[in-house]
Amino acid sequence: MREISVREAIRDAMAEEMRRDESVFLMGEEVAEYEGAYKVSQGLLKEFGPERVVDTPITEAGFAGVGVGAAMMGLRPIVEFMTWNFAMQAVDQIVNSAAKTRYMSGGLLGLPIVFRGPNGVASQVAAQHSQDYGAWYAHVPGLKVVAPFDAADAKGLLTAAIRDPDPVVFLEHELLYGESGQVPDGEHVAELGRARIVRPGRDVTLVGWSRGVSLALDAAAELAEQGIDAEVIDLRSLRPLDRATLLGSVQRTHRIVSVEEGWPSCGVGAEIMATIVAAAFDALDAPPQRVSGADVPMPYAAHLEALALPLSETVVRVAREVCYTDV
Amino acid sequence: MAVSKPMEGGTEDLPTLPNLETRSSASPEPKPNGREQTTLGLPPDVLLDIHRRMLLLRRMEERIGQLYAMGEIGGFCHLYIGQEAVAVGMERATRPDDPVITAYRCHAHMVVRGAAPEQVIGELLGKAQGVSQGKGGSMHMFDPARNFYGGHGIVGAQVPLGTGIAFALKYRKTDRVCVTYFGDGAISQGQVAEAFNMAALWNLPIVYVVENNQYGMGTAVDRASAISELHRRGESFGIPGREVDGMDPVAVEQAGQVALEHARSGQGPMLLEMKTYRYRGHSMSDPALYRSREEVQRVREERDPISRVADLLVQSGVVNAEGLKVVDREIRAQVMEAVTAAQAMPEADPTGLLSDIYADGS
């Protein structure tokens, strides 16, 4: 094991897969000479050259489509979006071309491609640069949607995504890039589609992904001091959703709170609630609850932004409510 | 890959191509011996092959139109009738290992690439042995084994896809070229301009073919494009373009050869504007009230690609009128056999509903 940042873990996964398989290449804005707008692709141009680390013009719809076309020919493109906000320009290629082609072709044509980049809230960049797209892509059959929290998963899940025969939307988080964690030495491949119990507990299940796990863990530490033993689940994959792990946890804790940065309406938390209520209604001792971003475009001013974000304090409060400790 | 090279702009530096009209008019003398060269400079068997291939597309699409009218085909159905010279001429210029991609008017492109008509018709009928097992329908047909990559329903979206195919061909250091078709309506999509830019910037091996059938659905080209010479729409990227008589399969083939050689020799993309015409509406539900019956009739009489080649075959003595009827009867029988075979296929399997979403079968 060695300690590296999430940023380095993502870079290492790409570099190792590019060494292993010459059909893997990276394309996107500023990925080569600038080494990534968030310095994720440091050293890749030097090692692999401009044919495999390709700077694109600012042309998201175009280069996402070029990536999908290259995947039709059996290459394994890693398409970086500077942020997922800009991928809105490319959503037609991600959904209509990448996600649906295998089905529309009756299985004749599969697309091994990874779309990746930072997702979720950032700091005071306002409405068009600060948004969680997890629910948007998790809605789409044909896509796999992955959102790592720690460095080990960033490496293991991205390695699995690059090797996967289907299109994978890989949601990173700007505010986690600098976080460090222990990563296994050598090849490290995680399984797509499996949630992980990060902290076992008896009293209430807190489920998040990406930076939501950080909020849940902070809340669990605070709750422990107040005598509530919270279980924290890192979803890791939004599609497929690991319903078995969620249901198993609720069978033990009988209470659940979801944590997400995105908007509440039709969000991932809503899907989790529906799953729990439909399949584990009798196991519940309290209504399942969501903590999410506020139902507003992200404001700029710091004090307004703080009001729009999910906070660990909010998770603590809602967890206490479902445990009926404040009644 | 980020190596740019100076591009040759404009269309002036390419040789002028002869076309059917000018060359056939120069040849008054019928040649009774079918083995002799025609006035086109093409061997008779080549002209016969072109005629047969176009006629197969025509008769197949006509029959598909009838099946649609009878309610056996549902949804959207865009027929290729009138545009046959483009698919046949380009296919003759293209190597079998050159990938081809197009939009939703794709039945003809499937068949010229070598797919069996019964598989295409089977797909339209929603059958289990349709090319896409009944999951794609008229607009979504693929045949990667024959280097055909669809069959795409979002106007213009196949242009970045074809550009990505060309990217892969260059990445793999092959000498193959991708032929990417789109319509006159698609040329104003932002994705198309984005793709042109990358293809020129990276010098990709691709031939863009705009099938200008004069109407993007019901909107005439001059009501949709600021300039009506669509072959010039690549100029700002340094992509050379040329206008081609898309109702002349020989002109199409020769322009295709020039463009494919241009791309294959490492000179980057080229844009061919095929001036063609569709006789039917945009789709089966379109009565085409935006143009006159006289306009359609005039094109049919004066420019129909199949009639032009047939006339030439007769003029040059390769076949007589009776011989053409025999060919037509054979092709009609071939289409009827394909329809019968497709109708006999089992319905698409309900278990297919949930398969082919992911590689593991789920």
XYZ file of C-alpha atoms in Angstrom:
689
model
C 0.000 0.000 0.000
C 1.085 3.549 -0.548
C -0.525 6.888 0.097
C -1.429 8.929 -2.954
C -4.034 11.544 -3.837
C -7.238 10.838 -5.738
C -5.750 12.943 -8.556
C -2.676 10.690 -8.732
C -4.782 7.551 -8.449
C -6.794 8.542 -11.540
C -3.606 9.368 -13.434
C -2.010 6.064 -12.399
C -5.049 4.071 -13.553
C -4.922 5.721 -16.976
C -1.146 5.346 -17.303
C -1.166 1.682 -16.305
C -3.991 0.826 -18.701
C -2.285 2.751 -21.524
C 0.880 0.735 -20.889
C -1.070 -2.514 -20.833
C -3.294 -1.888 -23.871
C -2.329 0.297 -26.792
C -5.955 0.725 -27.829
C -6.445 2.953 -24.762
C -5.994 6.678 -25.357
C -6.967 9.940 -23.645
C -8.622 12.894 -25.358
C -10.083 16.149 -24.135
C -9.475 19.818 -23.609
C -6.045 20.639 -22.122
C -5.249 17.011 -21.317
C -1.867 16.906 -23.076
C 0.391 19.944 -23.018
C -1.371 21.628 -20.087
C -1.525 18.244 -18.294
C -5.181 18.642 -17.407
C -7.156 21.663 -16.248
C -7.044 20.006 -12.791
C -3.607 18.459 -13.406
C -5.016 14.946 -13.541
C -3.051 13.876 -16.649
C 0.382 14.919 -15.405
C 3.187 13.161 -17.252
C 0.967 11.323 -19.712
C 1.937 13.322 -22.810
C 5.610 12.835 -22.029
C 5.218 9.089 -21.661
C 2.686 8.326 -24.416
C 3.065 11.132 -26.948
C 0.522 13.265 -28.789
C -1.067 10.385 -30.714
C -2.394 8.845 -27.485
C -2.824 11.942 -25.329
C -4.836 14.194 -27.594
C -5.597 17.850 -26.970
C -8.951 18.672 -28.518
C -10.432 22.017 -29.479
C -13.249 23.310 -27.251
C -15.847 21.181 -28.950
C -17.533 18.825 -26.494
C -20.260 17.466 -28.757
C -17.700 16.907 -31.477
C -14.986 15.171 -29.513
C -17.434 13.075 -27.524
C -18.745 11.838 -30.880
C -15.223 11.278 -32.168
C -14.572 9.181 -29.070
C -17.702 7.110 -29.650
C -16.758 6.597 -33.300
C -13.272 5.478 -32.300
C -14.837 3.023 -29.847
C -16.960 1.626 -32.707
C -13.654 0.570 -34.264
C -12.509 -1.168 -31.087
C -10.341 1.552 -29.567
C -10.850 2.258 -25.859
C -11.109 6.023 -25.592
C -10.978 7.898 -22.301
C -12.829 11.132 -23.021
C -12.147 13.801 -20.421
C -14.605 16.619 -19.900
C -12.982 19.588 -18.193
C -16.044 19.404 -15.985
C -19.310 17.505 -16.399
C -21.072 20.852 -16.706
C -19.595 21.183 -20.184
C -20.669 17.656 -21.122
C -24.196 19.025 -21.470
C -23.039 19.987 -24.959
C -22.221 16.328 -25.571
C -25.188 14.650 -23.915
C -26.621 13.665 -27.307
C -23.528 11.593 -28.101
C -23.362 10.106 -24.591
C -27.017 9.100 -24.473
C -28.141 8.657 -28.078
C -24.941 7.228 -29.518
C -22.898 5.669 -26.706
C -25.672 4.269 -24.505
C -28.081 3.004 -27.165
C -25.989 1.608 -30.008
C -25.498 -1.882 -28.604
C -29.243 -2.263 -28.177
C -30.232 -0.630 -31.470
C -27.823 -2.920 -33.301
C -29.192 -6.069 -31.685
C -25.845 -6.563 -29.945
C -23.709 -6.239 -33.093
C -21.844 -3.132 -32.017
C -20.591 -2.430 -28.488
C -18.810 0.683 -27.305
C -15.946 0.414 -24.813
C -15.543 4.054 -23.807
C -15.052 6.033 -20.599
C -16.310 9.591 -20.185
C -14.689 11.147 -17.132
C -14.117 14.444 -15.361
C -15.023 16.392 -12.227
C -18.700 16.448 -11.230
C -20.631 17.998 -8.385
C -20.253 21.217 -6.482
C -17.137 23.333 -6.581
C -16.324 26.454 -4.622
C -18.167 29.687 -5.513
C -18.279 29.084 -9.261
C -22.053 29.665 -9.468
C -24.874 27.925 -11.246
C -23.323 26.825 -14.550
C -20.142 25.327 -13.064
C -21.434 23.680 -9.904
C -23.874 20.816 -10.361
C -24.186 17.083 -9.713
C -25.099 15.074 -12.825
C -25.292 11.681 -11.127
C -29.055 11.355 -11.483
C -29.014 12.493 -15.113
C -26.784 9.681 -16.307
C -28.005 7.076 -13.809
C -31.355 7.412 -15.592
C -30.002 5.955 -18.836
C -30.000 2.226 -19.670
C -26.839 1.318 -21.559
C -24.591 3.489 -19.403
C -22.716 2.460 -16.298
C -22.282 5.315 -13.851
C -19.445 5.273 -11.346
C -18.561 7.853 -8.668
C -15.505 7.061 -6.513
C -14.919 8.578 -3.085
C -11.396 7.612 -2.062
C -8.072 7.150 -3.817
C -8.163 3.343 -3.837
C -11.573 3.306 -5.511
C -10.579 6.086 -7.876
C -7.846 3.809 -9.183
C -9.643 0.488 -8.940
C -12.928 1.653 -10.401
C -11.329 3.648 -13.220
C -9.188 0.656 -14.161
C -12.334 -1.470 -14.279
C -14.152 1.214 -16.274
C -11.403 1.361 -18.905
C -11.467 -2.441 -19.262
C -15.267 -2.573 -19.366
C -16.881 -3.364 -22.733
C -19.662 -0.826 -22.190
C -19.770 2.970 -21.947
C -18.959 4.209 -18.451
C -19.690 7.668 -17.068
C -17.028 8.271 -14.436
C -17.892 11.099 -12.057
C -14.927 12.542 -10.188
C -15.042 15.420 -7.727
C -12.898 18.527 -7.802
C -13.002 18.888 -4.018
C -11.709 15.317 -3.592
C -8.785 15.444 -6.079
C -6.347 16.507 -3.352
C -7.539 13.987 -0.745
C -5.010 11.243 -0.043
C -5.580 7.606 0.778
C -3.971 4.188 0.824
C -3.900 2.469 -2.566
C -2.766 -1.132 -3.105
C 0.552 -1.507 -4.900
C 0.524 -2.832 -8.441
C -2.585 -3.683 -10.420
C -5.768 -2.785 -8.576
C -9.140 -3.469 -10.184
C -12.408 -2.942 -8.325
C -15.717 -4.474 -9.365
C -18.234 -2.144 -10.980
C -21.748 -2.138 -9.559
C -20.922 -2.962 -5.936
C -21.519 -0.633 -2.987
C -19.214 -0.803 0.017
C -19.959 -0.519 3.720
C -17.378 2.047 4.774
C -18.375 2.109 8.424
C -20.546 -0.602 9.944
C -23.221 0.489 12.407
C -26.448 -0.655 14.037
C -28.782 2.320 14.378
C -29.175 4.087 11.041
C -27.884 3.715 7.464
C -26.297 6.778 5.853
C -25.777 6.268 2.120
C -23.805 8.582 -0.137
C -21.326 8.564 -3.009
C -18.416 10.703 -4.024
C -18.197 13.684 -1.657
C -21.483 12.643 -0.032
C -19.549 9.819 1.658
C -17.308 12.426 3.270
C -20.366 14.214 4.673
C -21.821 10.919 5.885
C -18.596 9.883 7.608
C -18.307 13.251 9.365
C -21.924 12.938 10.448
C -21.363 9.381 11.675
C -18.443 10.538 13.835
C -20.611 13.247 15.382
C -23.531 10.852 15.839
C -21.222 8.356 17.588
C -20.445 11.000 20.195
C -24.179 11.385 20.710
C -24.635 7.644 21.176
C -25.977 6.799 17.708
C -24.123 4.112 15.783
C -24.473 4.950 12.076
C -23.625 2.641 9.203
C -22.121 4.448 6.193
C -22.480 3.007 2.685
C -20.465 4.270 -0.270
C -22.616 3.505 -3.321
C -19.635 3.799 -5.740
C -21.930 2.909 -8.628
C -25.156 4.773 -9.449
C -25.965 2.412 -12.335
C -26.231 -0.423 -11.742
C -27.420 0.399 -8.231
C -26.395 -2.160 -5.610
C -29.879 -2.591 -4.186
C -28.932 -5.760 -2.286
C -26.367 -3.981 -0.117
C -28.818 -1.156 0.610
C -31.632 -3.531 1.510
C -29.338 -5.688 3.645
C -28.229 -2.659 5.601
C -31.785 -1.426 6.204
C -32.797 -4.902 7.381
C -30.225 -4.404 10.174
C -30.612 -0.676 10.966
C -34.309 -0.144 10.062
C -33.556 3.497 9.221
C -31.979 5.185 6.208
C -30.837 8.664 5.159
C -29.396 9.401 1.705
C -26.894 12.175 1.085
C -26.348 13.844 -2.293
C -25.207 17.179 -3.674
C -27.724 17.140 -6.514
C -31.248 18.462 -6.599
C -33.835 16.422 -4.701
C -36.456 16.070 -7.425
C -36.032 12.770 -9.298
C -32.586 12.444 -7.746
C -30.581 9.358 -6.869
C -31.880 9.664 -3.307
C -35.417 9.429 -4.676
C -34.502 6.171 -6.415
C -32.987 4.818 -3.182
C -36.097 5.774 -1.207
C -38.347 4.094 -3.768
C -36.232 0.944 -3.632
C -36.326 0.769 0.153
C -40.028 1.547 0.497
C -41.011 -0.967 -2.160
C -38.794 -3.828 -1.000
C -38.203 -3.277 2.723
C -41.245 -1.368 3.926
C -41.831 -3.709 6.831
C -38.221 -3.385 7.989
C -38.489 0.384 8.406
C -38.919 1.915 11.828
C -39.061 5.454 10.417
C -39.755 7.106 7.070
C -36.631 7.128 4.885
C -35.231 10.627 4.399
C -33.064 12.499 1.911
C -30.428 15.166 2.415
C -29.684 16.908 -0.860
C -28.613 20.145 -2.427
C -31.249 22.883 -2.283
C -33.742 22.949 -5.138
C -32.186 26.085 -6.662
C -29.495 26.921 -9.233
C -26.217 27.238 -7.317
C -25.718 30.815 -6.056
C -22.327 32.544 -6.047
C -22.025 34.396 -2.713
C -20.329 32.189 -0.145
C -23.013 32.554 2.510
C -25.751 31.828 -0.047
C -23.829 28.881 -1.470
C -23.475 27.399 2.014
C -27.261 27.447 2.313
C -27.609 25.491 -0.927
C -25.165 22.694 -0.053
C -25.790 19.535 1.936
C -23.815 19.743 5.175
C -22.754 17.072 7.647
C -24.656 19.009 10.318
C -27.809 18.517 8.278
C -27.098 14.807 7.982
C -26.686 14.616 11.772
C -29.973 16.413 12.316
C -31.924 14.244 9.878
C -30.332 11.051 11.236
C -31.424 12.032 14.743
C -34.927 12.680 13.426
C -35.256 9.207 11.914
C -33.892 7.754 15.148
C -36.572 9.731 17.007
C -33.953 11.067 19.418
C -35.207 14.640 19.174
C -38.841 13.796 19.797
C -2.244 13.066 -33.566
C -2.229 16.804 -33.017
C -0.101 17.437 -36.073
C -1.701 19.819 -38.478
C -0.692 20.215 -42.090
C -1.483 22.881 -44.591
C -4.672 22.044 -46.429
C -5.480 22.722 -50.002
C -8.536 24.906 -50.040
C -11.194 25.350 -52.660
C -12.182 23.128 -55.503
C -10.257 24.531 -58.428
C -7.211 22.299 -58.178
C -9.154 19.087 -58.796
C -9.686 17.730 -62.284
C -13.032 18.219 -63.934
C -14.993 15.012 -64.070
C -17.010 13.937 -67.037
C -20.598 12.915 -66.400
C -23.185 10.770 -68.044
C -24.945 13.567 -69.829
C -21.980 15.132 -71.567
C -20.394 11.852 -72.446
C -23.484 10.024 -73.609
C -24.473 12.877 -75.894
C -21.109 12.541 -77.587
C -21.922 9.029 -78.696
C -24.624 8.680 -81.288
C -23.503 5.308 -82.641
C -24.979 2.202 -81.050
C -22.463 -0.592 -80.530
C -24.204 -3.880 -81.243
C -21.398 -5.897 -79.692
C -21.954 -5.925 -75.949
C -18.314 -6.664 -75.205
C -17.155 -3.418 -76.649
C -16.585 -0.363 -74.512
C -19.497 2.003 -74.209
C -19.257 5.648 -74.974
C -18.571 6.214 -71.308
C -15.345 4.365 -71.590
C -16.792 1.785 -69.259
C -17.072 -1.885 -70.162
C -20.688 -2.954 -70.690
C -20.617 -5.374 -67.787
C -19.756 -2.492 -65.473
C -22.710 -0.442 -66.686
C -24.947 -3.473 -66.379
C -23.733 -3.973 -62.818
C -24.461 -0.348 -61.943
C -27.920 -0.626 -63.497
C -28.766 -3.822 -61.642
C -27.576 -2.510 -58.301
C -29.578 0.708 -58.606
C -32.662 -1.137 -59.809
C -32.475 -3.506 -56.836
C -32.519 -0.527 -54.450
C -35.419 1.068 -56.359
C -37.575 -2.054 -56.426
C -36.768 -2.897 -52.797
C -37.701 0.568 -51.569
C -40.873 0.609 -53.665
C -41.905 -2.684 -52.123
C -41.038 -1.396 -48.638
C -43.269 1.608 -49.322
C -46.112 -0.765 -50.189
C -45.541 -2.825 -47.046
C -45.654 0.387 -45.018
C -48.911 1.423 -46.661
C -50.319 -2.017 -45.836
C -49.448 -1.497 -42.175
C -46.777 -4.191 -42.025
C -44.064 -1.633 -41.232
C -44.448 0.889 -38.437
C -42.806 4.044 -37.191
C -40.642 6.233 -39.352
C -39.594 4.976 -42.757
C -37.390 7.083 -45.048
C -37.094 5.788 -48.605
C -34.049 6.216 -50.839
C -35.966 6.311 -54.139
C -34.288 8.753 -56.530
C -30.932 8.803 -54.759
C -29.695 5.378 -55.891
C -26.773 6.700 -57.936
C -25.100 8.047 -54.798
C -24.990 4.812 -52.811
C -24.112 2.660 -55.823
C -21.519 5.021 -57.290
C -19.775 5.564 -53.958
C -19.839 1.877 -53.102
C -18.078 1.107 -56.382
C -15.370 3.640 -55.493
C -15.000 2.355 -51.932
C -12.919 -0.624 -50.809
C -14.815 -3.280 -48.849
C -12.630 -2.550 -45.820
C -13.404 1.190 -45.907
C -15.927 1.886 -43.129
C -19.208 3.575 -44.055
C -21.666 5.386 -41.787
C -24.864 7.276 -42.517
C -28.041 8.666 -41.002
C -31.534 7.174 -40.899
C -32.100 6.807 -44.663
C -29.992 3.675 -44.501
C -31.721 0.718 -46.204
C -29.869 1.251 -49.486
C -26.483 1.734 -47.870
C -26.940 -1.550 -46.000
C -27.738 -3.435 -49.185
C -24.967 -1.954 -51.341
C -22.531 -2.929 -48.596
C -23.680 -6.500 -49.014
C -26.390 -7.102 -46.437
C -29.158 -9.408 -47.622
C -32.381 -7.555 -48.541
C -34.415 -10.047 -46.492
C -32.467 -9.069 -43.368
C -33.199 -5.402 -43.996
C -36.868 -6.072 -44.718
C -37.020 -8.462 -41.773
C -35.858 -5.654 -39.513
C -38.573 -3.365 -40.899
C -41.133 -6.065 -40.169
C -39.841 -6.401 -36.593
C -38.588 -9.939 -37.062
C -36.149 -11.962 -34.987
C -33.757 -12.360 -37.935
C -33.878 -8.692 -38.861
C -30.400 -7.227 -38.788
C -31.030 -5.620 -35.410
C -33.371 -8.362 -34.135
C -36.278 -5.959 -34.343
C -34.742 -3.490 -31.902
C -33.547 -0.927 -34.411
C -36.094 -0.661 -37.192
C -35.778 1.433 -40.327
C -33.336 3.963 -38.901
C -30.948 1.712 -36.972
C -29.250 -0.964 -39.017
C -25.613 -1.984 -38.563
C -23.317 -4.458 -40.260
C -19.870 -4.081 -38.705
C -18.673 -7.306 -40.355
C -19.075 -5.486 -43.688
C -17.756 -2.217 -42.236
C -21.130 -0.531 -42.084
C -21.631 1.428 -38.853
C -25.282 2.552 -39.033
C -28.040 3.732 -39.184
C -28.263 6.897 -36.899
C -31.391 8.862 -36.093
C -30.187 12.215 -34.755
C -29.549 14.543 -37.687
C -25.823 15.193 -38.001
C -24.723 13.086 -35.029
C -23.215 10.430 -37.289
C -20.713 12.968 -38.616
C -18.582 13.121 -35.434
C -18.996 9.331 -35.216
C -17.595 8.867 -38.724
C -14.822 11.290 -37.851
C -14.027 9.129 -34.834
C -13.935 6.066 -37.065
C -11.416 7.922 -39.232
C -9.488 8.849 -36.091
C -9.245 5.131 -35.266
C -8.111 4.295 -38.811
C -5.264 6.784 -38.493
C -4.472 5.728 -34.905
C -4.097 2.150 -36.153
C -1.938 3.375 -39.046
C -4.146 1.755 -41.691
C -4.697 2.955 -45.262
C -8.479 2.714 -44.939
C -10.807 5.686 -45.370
C -14.160 6.325 -43.699
C -17.054 7.445 -45.907
C -19.509 9.515 -43.849
C -22.879 10.389 -45.371
C -25.324 13.044 -44.255
C -28.111 15.082 -45.758
C -28.373 18.707 -46.731
C -30.361 19.329 -43.547
C -27.554 18.002 -41.358
C -24.932 20.366 -42.683
C -26.144 23.160 -40.426
C -25.780 21.114 -37.244
C -23.040 22.402 -34.950
C -21.660 18.877 -34.509
C -20.912 18.745 -38.237
C -18.795 21.891 -38.140
C -17.059 20.580 -35.014
C -16.240 17.338 -36.800
C -15.000 19.119 -39.932
C -12.628 21.144 -37.795
C -11.115 18.123 -36.070
C -10.869 16.116 -39.285
C -8.906 18.909 -40.954
C -6.875 19.745 -37.845
C -5.797 16.132 -37.448
C -5.699 15.334 -41.155
C -8.028 12.363 -40.809
C -8.763 9.884 -43.624
C -12.393 10.684 -44.270
C -14.661 11.529 -47.181
C -17.764 13.492 -46.228
C -20.633 12.932 -48.626
C -23.560 15.315 -48.366
C -26.531 13.821 -50.164
C -28.187 17.075 -51.165
C -31.670 15.931 -52.121
C -32.767 19.588 -52.083
C -35.019 19.411 -49.031
C -34.265 18.985 -45.320
C -37.630 17.416 -44.542
C -39.852 20.188 -46.010
C -37.323 23.025 -46.036
C -35.571 23.782 -49.312
C -31.794 24.182 -49.106
C -31.858 27.880 -49.924
C -34.243 28.454 -47.017
C -31.877 26.647 -44.598
C -28.312 27.355 -45.653
C -26.793 30.816 -45.989
C -24.955 29.568 -49.052
C -26.580 26.976 -51.257
C -23.284 25.525 -52.547
C -22.971 22.986 -49.761
C -19.629 21.677 -51.033
C -18.213 25.012 -49.860
C -19.280 24.477 -46.258
C -15.860 22.951 -45.467
C -13.886 25.861 -46.850
C -13.341 27.636 -43.551
C -11.623 24.478 -42.301
C -9.542 24.113 -45.462
C -11.530 21.070 -46.570
C -11.676 20.901 -50.365
C -15.114 20.252 -51.746
C -16.716 19.609 -55.072
C -20.163 19.421 -56.525
C -21.131 16.175 -58.213
C -24.124 15.174 -60.315
C -25.592 12.806 -57.793
C -28.036 11.452 -60.366
C -25.117 10.069 -62.390
C -23.583 6.952 -60.867
C -20.485 7.218 -63.020
C -19.832 10.821 -62.012
C -20.403 9.791 -58.381
C -17.983 6.892 -58.681
C -15.279 8.986 -60.298
C -15.640 11.811 -57.767
C -15.570 9.191 -55.036
C -12.349 7.754 -56.407
C -10.709 11.169 -56.411
C -11.845 11.949 -52.878
C -10.942 8.521 -51.506
C -7.491 8.726 -53.078
C -7.086 12.212 -51.621
C -7.886 10.928 -48.134
C -6.055 7.614 -48.534
C -2.848 9.327 -49.594
C -2.739 11.291 -46.359
C -4.098 14.596 -47.640
C -6.974 14.648 -45.169
C -10.721 15.054 -45.513
C -12.702 15.984 -48.594
C -16.338 16.998 -48.994
C -18.456 15.792 -51.900
C -21.827 17.404 -52.492
C -24.045 14.977 -54.388
C -26.812 16.916 -56.128
C -29.569 14.359 -55.945
C -33.317 14.166 -55.429
C -35.787 12.061 -53.531
C -39.033 11.303 -55.296
C -40.957 10.401 -52.161
C -41.605 12.532 -49.101
C -39.036 12.878 -46.337
C -40.685 9.940 -44.623
C -43.788 7.908 -45.349
C -46.008 10.396 -43.510
C -44.868 13.351 -45.644
C -47.147 14.276 -48.579
C -44.448 16.689 -49.844
C -46.734 19.695 -50.295
C -43.686 21.991 -50.269
C -42.868 21.204 -53.894
C -44.864 20.806 -57.081
C -45.718 17.540 -58.766
C -44.246 19.040 -61.916
C -40.889 19.484 -60.217
C -40.777 15.836 -59.198
C -41.991 14.734 -62.609
C -39.335 16.794 -64.360
C -36.533 15.215 -62.326
C -37.942 11.746 -62.965
C -38.057 12.364 -66.692
C -34.816 14.228 -67.147
C -32.420 13.039 -64.470
C -33.520 9.650 -63.169
C -30.285 7.721 -62.650
C -31.720 4.339 -63.555
C -33.387 5.572 -66.741
C -30.237 7.370 -67.781
C -28.110 4.249 -67.476
C -30.830 2.132 -69.079
C -31.060 4.528 -72.025
C -27.331 4.405 -72.432
C -27.310 0.617 -72.371
C -29.919 0.572 -75.117
C -28.290 3.330 -77.142
C -24.970 1.579 -77.061
C -26.567 -1.705 -77.996
C -25.608 -3.597 -74.875
C -29.217 -4.604 -74.255
C -32.511 -3.860 -75.935
C -35.778 -2.867 -74.329
C -36.790 -6.494 -73.914
C -33.491 -7.238 -72.195
C -34.143 -4.468 -69.682
C -37.557 -5.955 -68.954
C -35.928 -9.308 -68.249
C -33.539 -7.659 -65.801
C -36.424 -5.864 -64.119
C -38.415 -9.090 -63.811
C -35.451 -10.838 -62.234
C -34.966 -8.068 -59.711
C -38.660 -7.853 -58.863
C -38.585 -11.603 -58.264
C -35.506 -11.229 -56.068
C -37.261 -8.551 -53.987
C -40.432 -10.636 -53.722
C -38.371 -13.601 -52.539
C -36.722 -11.384 -49.923
C -40.106 -10.110 -48.746
C -41.511 -13.627 -48.577
C -38.462 -14.822 -46.643
C -38.710 -11.875 -44.253
C -42.434 -12.392 -43.696
C -41.758 -16.027 -42.841
C -39.269 -15.093 -40.128
C -40.484 -15.461 -36.536
C -41.487 -12.328 -34.666
C -38.762 -10.690 -32.593
C -38.330 -12.714 -29.419
C -39.813 -11.047 -26.297
C -36.740 -12.112 -24.317
C -34.788 -9.765 -26.570
C -36.464 -6.837 -24.852
C -34.022 -7.070 -21.965
C -30.872 -8.220 -23.768
C -28.081 -6.306 -25.512
C -28.225 -3.341 -23.164
C -24.804 -4.343 -21.809
C -22.099 -6.684 -23.085
C -22.863 -9.357 -20.505
C -26.233 -9.859 -22.170
C -28.287 -7.934 -19.656
